[in-house]
XYZ file of C-alpha atoms in Angstrom:
671
model
C -34.425 -44.244 17.149
C -31.235 -45.669 15.687
C -31.198 -49.391 15.342
C -28.495 -51.202 17.295
C -27.001 -54.554 16.387
C -28.963 -57.246 18.328
C -27.405 -59.241 21.178
C -24.429 -57.075 22.254
C -23.435 -54.685 19.467
C -23.766 -51.032 20.523
C -25.706 -48.501 18.495
C -23.470 -47.203 15.735
C -25.216 -43.841 15.598
C -22.626 -42.370 17.914
C -20.034 -42.599 15.153
C -19.699 -39.714 12.679
C -19.962 -41.888 9.605
C -23.764 -42.172 10.142
C -25.441 -44.220 7.422
C -22.311 -46.267 6.640
C -22.083 -47.343 10.282
C -25.777 -48.380 10.285
C -25.170 -50.481 7.204
C -22.083 -52.129 8.749
C -24.022 -52.780 11.947
C -26.700 -54.613 9.964
C -24.009 -56.580 8.128
C -22.352 -57.543 11.435
C -25.652 -58.776 12.797
C -26.059 -61.041 9.764
C -22.381 -62.213 9.960
C -22.632 -63.126 13.680
C -25.813 -65.121 13.007
C -24.660 -66.920 9.846
C -21.231 -67.817 11.172
C -22.831 -69.477 14.167
C -25.031 -71.454 11.767
C -22.193 -72.559 9.531
C -19.612 -73.599 12.124
C -21.236 -76.970 12.980
C -21.140 -77.929 9.291
C -17.501 -76.762 9.000
C -16.587 -78.814 12.085
C -18.354 -81.980 10.951
C -16.776 -81.845 7.500
C -13.387 -81.316 9.117
C -13.835 -84.396 11.295
C -14.943 -86.512 8.362
C -11.996 -85.298 6.307
C -9.530 -86.042 9.130
C -11.073 -89.488 9.702
C -10.722 -90.312 6.003
C -7.082 -89.248 6.084
C -6.509 -91.417 9.204
C -8.024 -94.426 7.371
C -5.556 -93.785 4.559
C -2.595 -93.965 6.992
C -2.028 -90.245 7.547
C -2.884 -90.037 11.250
C -0.233 -87.489 12.255
C -1.091 -85.065 9.447
C -4.797 -85.566 10.078
C -4.528 -84.752 13.755
C -2.445 -81.616 13.100
C -4.884 -80.420 10.442
C -7.918 -81.122 12.584
C -6.407 -79.351 15.532
C -5.773 -76.264 13.439
C -9.312 -76.405 12.056
C -10.856 -76.794 15.452
C -8.818 -73.909 16.924
C -9.904 -71.522 14.145
C -13.566 -72.630 14.361
C -13.584 -72.139 18.106
C -12.086 -68.645 17.621
C -14.795 -67.789 15.106
C -17.532 -68.965 17.441
C -16.071 -66.919 20.278
C -15.994 -63.855 18.044
C -19.722 -64.340 17.509
C -20.569 -65.001 21.163
C -18.462 -62.343 22.877
C -19.802 -58.777 23.235
C -18.883 -56.590 20.326
C -16.999 -54.146 22.542
C -14.944 -56.930 24.039
C -13.920 -58.281 20.658
C -13.006 -54.812 19.496
C -10.756 -54.339 22.543
C -8.520 -57.315 21.753
C -4.879 -56.172 21.637
C -4.157 -58.089 18.445
C -6.719 -56.052 16.507
C -5.195 -52.826 17.727
C -1.794 -53.856 16.367
C -3.116 -54.347 12.812
C -2.434 -51.537 10.331
C -5.412 -49.218 9.834
C -7.165 -50.165 13.050
C -6.735 -46.755 14.653
C -9.909 -44.747 14.687
C -12.065 -47.662 13.627
C -15.416 -48.252 15.308
C -16.180 -51.389 17.324
C -18.385 -52.649 14.441
C -15.607 -52.225 11.888
C -13.067 -53.902 14.138
C -15.420 -56.837 14.626
C -15.908 -57.236 10.892
C -12.117 -57.107 10.489
C -11.743 -59.870 13.081
C -14.342 -62.020 11.292
C -12.662 -61.787 7.866
C -9.202 -62.420 9.280
C -10.530 -65.525 11.043
C -12.268 -66.557 7.833
C -8.975 -66.247 6.023
C -7.221 -68.404 8.678
C -9.998 -71.020 8.266
C -9.538 -70.872 4.477
C -5.808 -71.414 4.867
C -6.511 -74.486 7.026
C -8.755 -75.850 4.256
C -6.015 -74.991 1.786
C -4.011 -77.649 3.578
C -6.305 -80.439 2.410
C -3.752 -81.472 -0.297
C -1.506 -82.710 2.604
C -4.300 -85.197 3.479
C -4.470 -86.570 -0.050
C -0.987 -86.047 -1.470
C -1.934 -83.112 -3.654
C -5.241 -84.550 -4.796
C -3.689 -87.745 -6.210
C -4.966 -90.434 -3.816
C -8.187 -92.479 -4.273
C -9.823 -90.127 -1.741
C -9.372 -87.142 -4.061
C -13.003 -87.129 -5.296
C -14.294 -86.822 -1.702
C -11.947 -83.976 -0.828
C -12.711 -82.099 -4.032
C -16.473 -82.422 -3.390
C -16.037 -81.440 0.263
C -13.977 -78.322 -0.464
C -16.256 -77.192 -3.309
C -19.319 -77.768 -1.159
C -17.999 -75.921 1.848
C -16.939 -72.943 -0.283
C -20.372 -72.745 -1.898
C -21.983 -72.882 1.556
C -19.622 -70.112 2.752
C -20.879 -67.804 0.013
C -24.510 -68.689 0.737
C -24.119 -68.000 4.425
C -21.817 -64.973 4.004
C -24.167 -62.960 1.773
C -24.066 -59.897 4.032
C -20.342 -59.091 3.926
C -18.486 -60.352 0.814
C -14.938 -60.105 2.202
C -15.618 -62.935 4.712
C -16.640 -65.641 2.227
C -14.037 -64.437 -0.291
C -11.247 -64.713 2.276
C -12.493 -68.207 3.203
C -12.983 -69.676 -0.270
C -9.935 -68.305 -2.098
C -7.100 -70.262 -0.374
C -8.626 -73.779 -0.635
C -9.840 -73.268 -4.238
C -6.440 -71.849 -5.255
C -4.778 -74.916 -3.670
C -7.023 -77.189 -5.784
C -6.176 -75.186 -8.928
C -2.419 -75.370 -8.299
C -2.425 -79.057 -7.412
C -4.479 -80.061 -10.424
C -2.592 -77.876 -12.836
C 0.757 -79.209 -11.465
C -0.195 -82.781 -12.390
C -0.129 -81.681 -16.008
C -2.491 -84.012 -17.788
C -5.237 -82.550 -19.943
C -8.204 -83.625 -17.771
C -6.752 -82.185 -14.573
C -5.698 -78.933 -16.251
C -9.225 -78.586 -17.635
C -10.611 -79.335 -14.180
C -8.351 -76.659 -12.616
C -9.661 -74.108 -15.106
C -13.219 -75.123 -14.154
C -12.417 -74.591 -10.482
C -10.889 -71.200 -11.326
C -14.148 -70.225 -13.089
C -16.084 -71.579 -10.105
C -14.038 -69.360 -7.791
C -14.700 -66.317 -9.924
C -18.446 -67.080 -9.999
C -18.491 -67.429 -6.139
C -16.684 -64.140 -5.688
C -19.097 -62.385 -8.021
C -22.090 -63.946 -6.258
C -20.760 -62.838 -2.878
C -20.328 -59.247 -4.052
C -23.794 -59.161 -5.622
C -25.355 -60.469 -2.453
C -23.505 -57.937 -0.286
C -24.624 -55.119 -2.606
C -28.285 -56.209 -2.244
C -27.986 -56.351 1.535
C -26.182 -53.014 1.726
C -28.808 -51.318 -0.502
C -31.596 -52.746 1.580
C -30.036 -51.511 4.789
C -29.372 -48.045 3.359
C -32.920 -47.631 2.122
C -34.395 -48.850 5.393
C -32.302 -46.499 7.557
C -32.896 -43.538 5.257
C -36.637 -44.145 5.468
C -36.431 -44.427 9.250
C -34.511 -41.150 9.505
C -36.949 -39.304 7.197
C -39.986 -40.644 9.094
C -38.545 -39.438 12.388
C -37.864 -35.988 10.934
C -41.377 -35.710 9.554
C -42.953 -36.697 12.895
C -40.957 -34.053 14.732
C -41.937 -31.416 12.116
C -45.622 -32.230 12.531
C -45.468 -31.994 16.314
C -43.865 -28.612 16.127
C -46.398 -27.284 13.593
C -49.228 -28.456 15.766
C -48.191 -25.996 18.498
C -48.938 -22.979 16.341
C -52.761 -22.791 16.153
C -52.643 -19.695 13.949
C -51.218 -21.801 11.088
C -54.002 -24.368 11.132
C -55.933 -22.717 8.316
C -52.839 -22.452 6.143
C -52.004 -26.056 6.925
C -55.484 -27.130 5.838
C -55.262 -25.445 2.524
C -51.570 -25.801 1.600
C -48.956 -28.501 1.128
C -46.431 -27.899 3.881
C -43.518 -29.305 1.932
C -43.826 -27.305 -1.306
C -45.992 -24.345 -0.234
C -48.452 -25.106 -3.032
C -52.205 -25.508 -2.500
C -53.235 -28.878 -1.106
C -56.135 -30.870 -2.596
C -58.581 -29.221 -0.179
C -57.246 -25.790 -0.973
C -57.289 -26.502 -4.687
C -60.899 -27.604 -4.633
C -61.947 -24.553 -2.616
C -60.162 -22.056 -4.901
C -61.085 -23.678 -8.241
C -64.761 -23.666 -7.380
C -64.562 -19.927 -7.325
C -62.650 -19.842 -10.669
C -65.125 -22.194 -12.399
C -68.034 -19.675 -12.258
C -68.657 -17.264 -13.720
C -66.314 -17.198 -16.735
C -66.218 -16.555 -20.475
C -63.743 -19.233 -21.631
C -63.365 -22.937 -21.365
C -61.335 -24.374 -18.465
C -58.184 -26.450 -18.959
C -57.398 -28.968 -16.232
C -54.018 -30.632 -16.228
C -53.221 -33.668 -14.005
C -49.444 -34.157 -13.515
C -47.593 -37.228 -12.169
C -43.810 -37.636 -11.866
C -42.138 -40.531 -13.672
C -39.387 -42.300 -11.783
C -39.837 -40.483 -8.496
C -40.216 -43.683 -6.484
C -36.699 -44.722 -7.615
C -35.390 -41.482 -6.121
C -37.098 -42.202 -2.810
C -35.873 -45.767 -2.709
C -32.304 -45.086 -3.763
C -31.604 -41.767 -1.953
C -34.153 -41.646 0.866
C -37.175 -39.517 1.588
C -35.139 -36.425 2.406
C -33.744 -36.332 -1.130
C -37.212 -37.063 -2.450
C -38.705 -34.160 -0.526
C -36.031 -31.779 -1.784
C -36.804 -32.875 -5.351
C -40.547 -32.249 -4.800
C -39.763 -28.728 -3.628
C -37.663 -28.109 -6.701
C -40.371 -29.579 -8.972
C -42.917 -27.258 -7.439
C -40.578 -24.274 -8.013
C -40.061 -25.259 -11.688
C -43.790 -25.720 -12.284
C -44.593 -22.294 -10.866
C -41.819 -20.623 -12.840
C -42.787 -22.294 -16.110
C -46.494 -21.501 -15.732
C -45.730 -17.873 -14.872
C -43.730 -17.552 -18.094
C -46.305 -19.365 -20.235
C -49.539 -17.878 -18.966
C -50.408 -14.223 -18.657
C -53.693 -14.918 -16.892
C -54.095 -16.377 -13.418
C -53.555 -20.099 -12.878
C -54.109 -22.437 -9.922
C -51.387 -24.960 -9.099
C -51.618 -27.598 -6.379
C -49.837 -30.684 -5.082
C -52.601 -33.248 -4.709
C -50.464 -35.723 -2.807
C -47.358 -37.822 -3.231
C -45.928 -36.954 -6.603
C -49.202 -35.740 -8.141
C -49.957 -32.111 -9.092
C -52.872 -30.307 -10.740
C -53.186 -27.108 -12.760
C -56.346 -25.209 -13.695
C -56.564 -22.127 -15.857
C -58.930 -20.465 -18.341
C -58.073 -21.552 -21.858
C -57.751 -18.883 -24.543
C -56.499 -18.761 -28.117
C -53.076 -17.639 -26.862
C -52.711 -20.558 -24.438
C -52.145 -23.781 -26.380
C -52.380 -26.636 -23.811
C -50.046 -28.849 -25.841
C -47.339 -26.177 -25.924
C -47.702 -25.514 -22.171
C -47.519 -29.245 -21.405
C -44.377 -29.576 -23.547
C -42.709 -26.668 -21.619
C -43.638 -28.235 -18.306
C -42.142 -31.610 -19.322
C -38.944 -29.952 -20.521
C -38.615 -28.082 -17.208
C -39.056 -31.177 -15.051
C -36.746 -33.419 -17.090
C -33.802 -30.970 -16.856
C -30.983 -32.220 -14.541
C -31.130 -31.575 -10.759
C -28.018 -30.217 -9.102
C -28.499 -32.363 -5.955
C -28.800 -35.541 -8.042
C -26.927 -34.890 -11.328
C -26.948 -38.546 -12.351
C -30.674 -39.043 -11.812
C -33.521 -37.807 -14.017
C -37.251 -37.825 -13.530
C -40.013 -37.363 -16.060
C -43.499 -35.968 -16.162
C -46.742 -37.457 -17.421
C -49.621 -35.047 -18.057
C -53.323 -35.548 -18.669
C -55.276 -32.664 -20.211
C -59.023 -32.067 -20.164
C -60.768 -29.078 -21.724
C -64.309 -28.418 -20.548
C -67.076 -25.836 -20.653
C -68.653 -27.386 -17.553
C -67.945 -26.252 -13.986
C -67.637 -29.650 -12.294
C -64.090 -29.618 -10.928
C -64.352 -33.173 -9.606
C -65.316 -34.470 -12.999
C -62.493 -32.574 -14.675
C -59.958 -34.083 -12.207
C -61.295 -37.548 -12.936
C -61.062 -37.036 -16.723
C -57.563 -35.507 -16.621
C -56.403 -38.283 -14.298
C -57.582 -40.847 -16.859
C -55.684 -38.959 -19.594
C -52.588 -38.870 -17.411
C -52.604 -42.661 -17.087
C -52.840 -42.883 -20.836
C -49.651 -40.831 -21.016
C -47.931 -43.220 -18.618
C -49.089 -46.184 -20.677
C -47.466 -44.711 -23.777
C -44.082 -43.736 -22.299
C -42.336 -41.271 -19.990
C -42.494 -37.537 -20.602
C -45.730 -37.558 -22.539
C -48.970 -35.606 -22.477
C -52.416 -36.829 -23.570
C -55.801 -35.224 -24.035
C -58.977 -36.704 -22.662
C -60.471 -38.330 -25.791
C -63.671 -40.191 -26.592
C -61.727 -43.447 -26.234
C -60.669 -42.558 -22.721
C -64.154 -41.381 -21.992
C -65.431 -44.823 -23.034
C -62.995 -46.470 -20.614
C -64.102 -44.116 -17.835
C -67.705 -45.000 -18.608
C -66.759 -48.665 -18.489
C -65.463 -48.246 -14.935
C -68.663 -46.478 -13.995
C -70.764 -49.184 -15.608
C -68.826 -51.908 -13.838
C -69.168 -50.089 -10.514
C -72.911 -49.876 -11.105
C -73.303 -53.537 -12.142
C -70.824 -55.256 -9.852
C -73.173 -55.758 -6.902
C -75.763 -57.451 -9.105
C -73.098 -59.554 -10.779
C -71.907 -60.877 -7.405
C -75.473 -61.631 -6.403
C -76.247 -63.433 -9.684
C -73.039 -65.500 -9.720
C -71.660 -63.865 -12.856
C -68.076 -63.631 -11.541
C -65.735 -66.598 -11.777
C -62.419 -67.672 -10.214
C -60.082 -69.327 -12.682
C -56.945 -71.267 -11.779
C -53.465 -71.264 -13.316
C -51.105 -74.138 -12.545
C -47.807 -73.736 -10.715
C -45.260 -76.304 -11.887
C -42.285 -77.757 -10.058
C -38.727 -77.497 -11.350
C -38.830 -80.697 -13.402
C -41.447 -79.009 -15.633
C -43.998 -81.835 -15.216
C -45.039 -82.146 -11.548
C -47.873 -79.922 -10.315
C -47.021 -77.785 -7.309
C -50.360 -75.981 -6.929
C -52.622 -73.273 -8.420
C -53.045 -69.529 -8.354
C -56.643 -68.311 -8.151
C -57.425 -65.417 -10.607
C -60.683 -63.404 -10.702
C -62.593 -63.253 -13.968
C -65.813 -61.472 -15.065
C -67.261 -61.032 -18.563
C -69.389 -57.856 -18.452
C -72.462 -57.910 -20.681
C -71.450 -54.636 -22.304
C -67.611 -54.337 -21.912
C -66.438 -57.969 -22.064
C -63.733 -59.325 -19.891
C -62.805 -56.964 -17.084
C -59.216 -56.965 -15.900
C -58.824 -58.238 -12.268
C -56.966 -55.095 -11.060
C -59.920 -53.019 -12.397
C -62.308 -55.223 -10.592
C -60.508 -54.931 -7.294
C -60.197 -51.168 -7.651
C -63.811 -50.705 -8.611
C -64.997 -53.027 -5.811
C -63.156 -50.866 -3.302
C -64.750 -47.705 -4.691
C -68.137 -49.307 -4.571
C -67.737 -50.589 -1.007
C -67.927 -54.236 -2.212
C -64.409 -55.370 -1.245
C -65.551 -57.577 1.602
C -68.323 -59.189 -0.390
C -66.000 -59.812 -3.338
C -63.383 -61.335 -0.962
C -66.004 -63.676 0.554
C -66.803 -64.884 -2.966
C -63.139 -65.500 -3.837
C -62.396 -67.280 -0.571
C -65.487 -69.467 -1.129
C -64.344 -70.458 -4.619
C -60.812 -71.129 -3.460
C -62.102 -73.227 -0.567
C -64.143 -75.317 -2.999
C -61.044 -75.971 -5.076
C -59.105 -76.962 -1.952
C -61.955 -79.311 -1.012
C -61.738 -80.947 -4.385
C -57.959 -81.384 -4.182
C -58.214 -82.757 -0.631
C -60.897 -85.204 -1.594
C -58.837 -86.301 -4.594
C -55.923 -87.142 -2.326
C -53.823 -84.186 -3.516
C -53.314 -82.495 -0.099
C -49.696 -81.655 -0.970
C -50.950 -79.043 -3.480
C -51.510 -75.439 -2.498
C -53.964 -72.868 -3.881
C -52.820 -69.225 -3.817
C -55.115 -66.191 -3.771
C -54.278 -62.514 -4.021
C -55.167 -60.073 -1.261
C -55.042 -56.290 -1.742
C -53.519 -53.931 0.878
C -56.924 -52.384 1.516
C -58.428 -55.766 2.278
C -55.556 -56.606 4.640
C -56.179 -53.409 6.615
C -59.986 -53.336 6.702
C -61.223 -56.945 6.631
C -60.717 -59.679 9.237
C -59.204 -62.045 6.680
C -57.856 -64.399 9.275
C -61.321 -64.921 10.740
C -62.836 -65.443 7.339
C -60.185 -67.898 6.147
C -60.084 -69.750 9.480
C -63.836 -70.245 9.608
C -64.016 -71.512 6.011
C -61.202 -74.006 6.450
C -62.560 -75.195 9.761
C -66.094 -75.547 8.331
C -64.901 -78.185 5.851
C -62.034 -79.643 7.904
C -59.407 -78.585 5.442
C -55.659 -78.217 6.180
C -54.543 -74.557 6.262
C -51.298 -75.581 4.625
C -53.215 -75.991 1.337
C -53.955 -72.235 1.213
C -51.507 -69.458 0.324
C -52.130 -65.700 0.613
C -50.256 -63.535 -1.946
C -49.672 -59.840 -1.378
C -47.921 -57.511 -3.779
C -44.336 -56.433 -3.001
C -45.253 -52.756 -3.005
C -47.977 -53.427 -0.413
C -45.349 -55.236 1.669
C -43.656 -51.914 2.282
C -46.473 -50.543 4.431
C -47.906 -53.456 6.362
C -47.637 -52.193 9.946
C -51.426 -52.317 10.309
C -51.669 -55.736 8.673
C -48.939 -57.539 10.601
C -51.400 -58.816 13.160
C -53.534 -60.309 10.399
C -50.517 -61.863 8.704
C -49.312 -63.283 12.024
C -52.744 -64.750 12.690
C -52.860 -66.350 9.208
C -49.374 -67.766 9.770
C -50.447 -69.218 13.108
C -53.332 -70.948 11.317
C -50.762 -72.563 8.983
C -51.588 -70.495 5.915
C -48.573 -69.616 3.822
C -47.644 -66.005 3.032
C -46.196 -65.096 -0.349
C -44.927 -61.907 -1.945
C -46.268 -61.451 -5.484
C -44.530 -59.480 -8.291
C -41.209 -59.615 -6.380
C -38.620 -57.269 -7.848
C -40.835 -54.497 -9.232
C -41.157 -52.741 -5.908
C -38.849 -52.925 -2.924
C -38.819 -55.263 0.082
C -36.036 -55.296 2.587
C -34.863 -58.622 3.926
C -36.098 -57.546 7.390
C -39.610 -57.034 6.074
C -39.688 -60.491 4.497
C -38.714 -62.055 7.829
C -41.126 -59.955 9.839
C -43.975 -60.909 7.571
C -43.205 -64.603 7.938
C -42.993 -64.949 4.183
C -42.598 -68.541 2.988
C -42.489 -67.856 -0.709
C -41.692 -65.060 -3.169
C -42.953 -64.890 -6.747
C -40.515 -63.203 -9.156
C -42.382 -60.786 -11.395
C -42.974 -61.892 -15.011
C -41.090 -58.851 -16.334
C -37.812 -60.467 -15.108
C -38.672 -63.963 -16.315
C -40.186 -63.657 -19.790
C -37.248 -63.660 -22.207
C -34.874 -64.530 -19.351
C -32.514 -66.429 -21.652
C -31.686 -63.169 -23.463
C -31.153 -60.882 -20.462
C -27.948 -61.252 -18.417
C -29.182 -58.545 -16.019
C -32.430 -60.407 -15.287
C -30.517 -63.671 -14.933
C -28.302 -62.065 -12.230
C -31.399 -60.742 -10.421
C -33.194 -64.074 -10.519
C -30.028 -65.863 -9.338
C -29.630 -63.395 -6.481
C -33.217 -63.967 -5.357
C -32.655 -67.748 -5.456
C -29.512 -67.381 -3.316
C -31.374 -65.227 -0.764
C -34.227 -67.720 -0.775
C -31.817 -70.464 0.157
C -30.293 -68.358 2.952
C -33.613 -67.175 4.393
C -35.432 -70.483 3.836
C -38.234 -69.374 1.596
C -39.346 -70.798 -1.726
C -39.362 -69.098 -5.084
C -41.866 -69.155 -7.943
C -40.942 -67.622 -11.346
C -43.968 -66.065 -13.049
C -44.288 -65.475 -16.789
C -42.643 -68.600 -18.220
C -43.682 -68.449 -21.872
C -41.017 -70.409 -23.738
C -38.942 -73.566 -23.433
C -35.853 -71.347 -23.247
C -37.227 -69.602 -20.161
C -37.958 -73.044 -18.658
C -34.445 -74.424 -19.370
C -32.781 -71.375 -17.940
C -34.794 -71.528 -14.748
C -34.138 -75.225 -14.431
C -30.405 -74.591 -14.773
C -30.712 -72.046 -11.998
C -32.524 -74.651 -9.809
C -35.635 -72.474 -9.545
C -38.005 -74.680 -7.466
C -41.321 -73.685 -9.100
C -42.599 -71.933 -12.197
C -45.824 -70.534 -13.639
C -46.834 -69.179 -17.036
C -48.591 -69.681 -20.345
C -45.918 -72.135 -21.487
C -47.477 -74.604 -19.100
C -51.071 -73.448 -19.125
C -53.186 -70.266 -19.227
C -55.670 -69.656 -16.393
C -58.590 -72.079 -16.644
C -62.148 -72.264 -15.414
C -62.524 -74.414 -12.339
C -64.032 -77.426 -14.260
C -61.228 -77.385 -16.775
C -58.622 -77.040 -14.028
C -59.995 -80.065 -12.243
C -59.783 -82.067 -15.444
C -56.289 -80.743 -16.115
C -55.093 -82.188 -12.772
C -55.908 -85.697 -13.798
C -55.258 -85.629 -17.543
C -53.022 -82.844 -18.787
C -49.313 -83.272 -19.286
C -46.911 -80.409 -19.045
C -44.245 -80.204 -21.738
C -40.769 -80.074 -20.307
């Protein structure tokens, strides 16, 4: 179902331009909302400016200027309140060049930027109120104009032309007036305003690009999902295809996981040679899905399957079994002989997949391969081992292959040992929750803590938290582990509350699986109620990638939000979250991933991304925490960007609970 613009705008799906119309409709929705929000501020500043001019003896000019400002503001409000079709039908719009054939949404956006330009021209008349910025009131007017232009860019993030049309005339009038006066200070100030104007224009364009990309990805995903649902309903009618459907991947025509397991069991015994299992995973495929939509991604998977089959047919004279296990994962099994070098075959497969794709000539994907040679006939074990080797390839770089080695076998055994010992460790209190401080912008004031799971295994040492979460899920211990973490976090909150530090928050991470399967809101609510603790002191962090598929978890998140618990997106920037998803999830804070923060001072690209997130945060009223601050340069750069909170080893590494409690009272953060 195509998404229509809320309130009055009609669905743009009737227009032939398709996706572009959907994007414009989303932009118009944001414009109508933000203009309504900004008009009261515009009006109040106009009244204050006119009153100041009146007090300076310029009553006639002030009244004329205020009347012009009020008329334009009223017109802009009416353009937001009237139905879209009614605004598009205005005769004046039809007379403008290029209006013929435009949709109602396009005509409305045109009306908004024209009105924004008129409002900007009114504010360009401020020099008449202060004699070209030469009166004692000049400082006020300069501050007022610069402030309202910055606000226009903040509120106009969805459609850059509107804030650009508004800010350009008044800032140019400042530049001309100051430069005309001729002295060095005012000329320098005019150059600073010119630079300010350029920065605002660039910020507006960057914000619009982010909004446009978010809308495009959302609508492509919606379209692909609808097409897939229809295809599944049609296939269900044909009962004779059920067996084929059970054993094959419908998209590529390859064997599915079930079909692969069934066929390879027959290949495994009896035989004279060793078996070679290859586990394949595409590199960069998610970027294709996000940037071009699932339809383009599906077409690429079909082409990948064709290339794999063709390459294997040319490299192997004997029979092979190829399957798509799911997503962008594939598996290959064949009998290894002296003529079939696995390394050579893997290299040919990688070369075939990395070759350009006609449908997407400017995009390339890679292939990571894990290889396991075995004389045994346990297909499940071979898949597990080759999967571990594949992740080793990914760790090294794109377009790599790796063999399952004794080192990888040791890691696999580690996971098995941890899975075996985890239940006892939970029972015996061997697991710990450590706490890392989150620091406010000034670099000294404590904002809260993030809770981080720690366990030193008696054989394998410290176990990484992601491994613990993954292994707990495999062992069916997710709920028990979550109860432990919530208990430890609650104890920290009790300590802070008793110490009179109720303004601090403690954040804890929740996995997607836990959100879907465990009644987290009941657990958290009962714990907080048991000790009479304010829910505002607890924050739930979920990863950005998990935020993409939270339909089943929205009820839980809504319940947590109703309790007063804050919701945060962790590792923001490494996955993809649309602005709509952030609003639907009631997110109050996003945490920028450390990969964009560490070394921020040396990366203009990361600086632009962080600045864009901060601008969106201001518009959507959520807070930002920058993770991975490891140097004073990172700190200074974030402070210059007005990032409200930071976290990282520069301030403190994660600490055991006792040390964290001491740190609250005695440690000083270097700023």
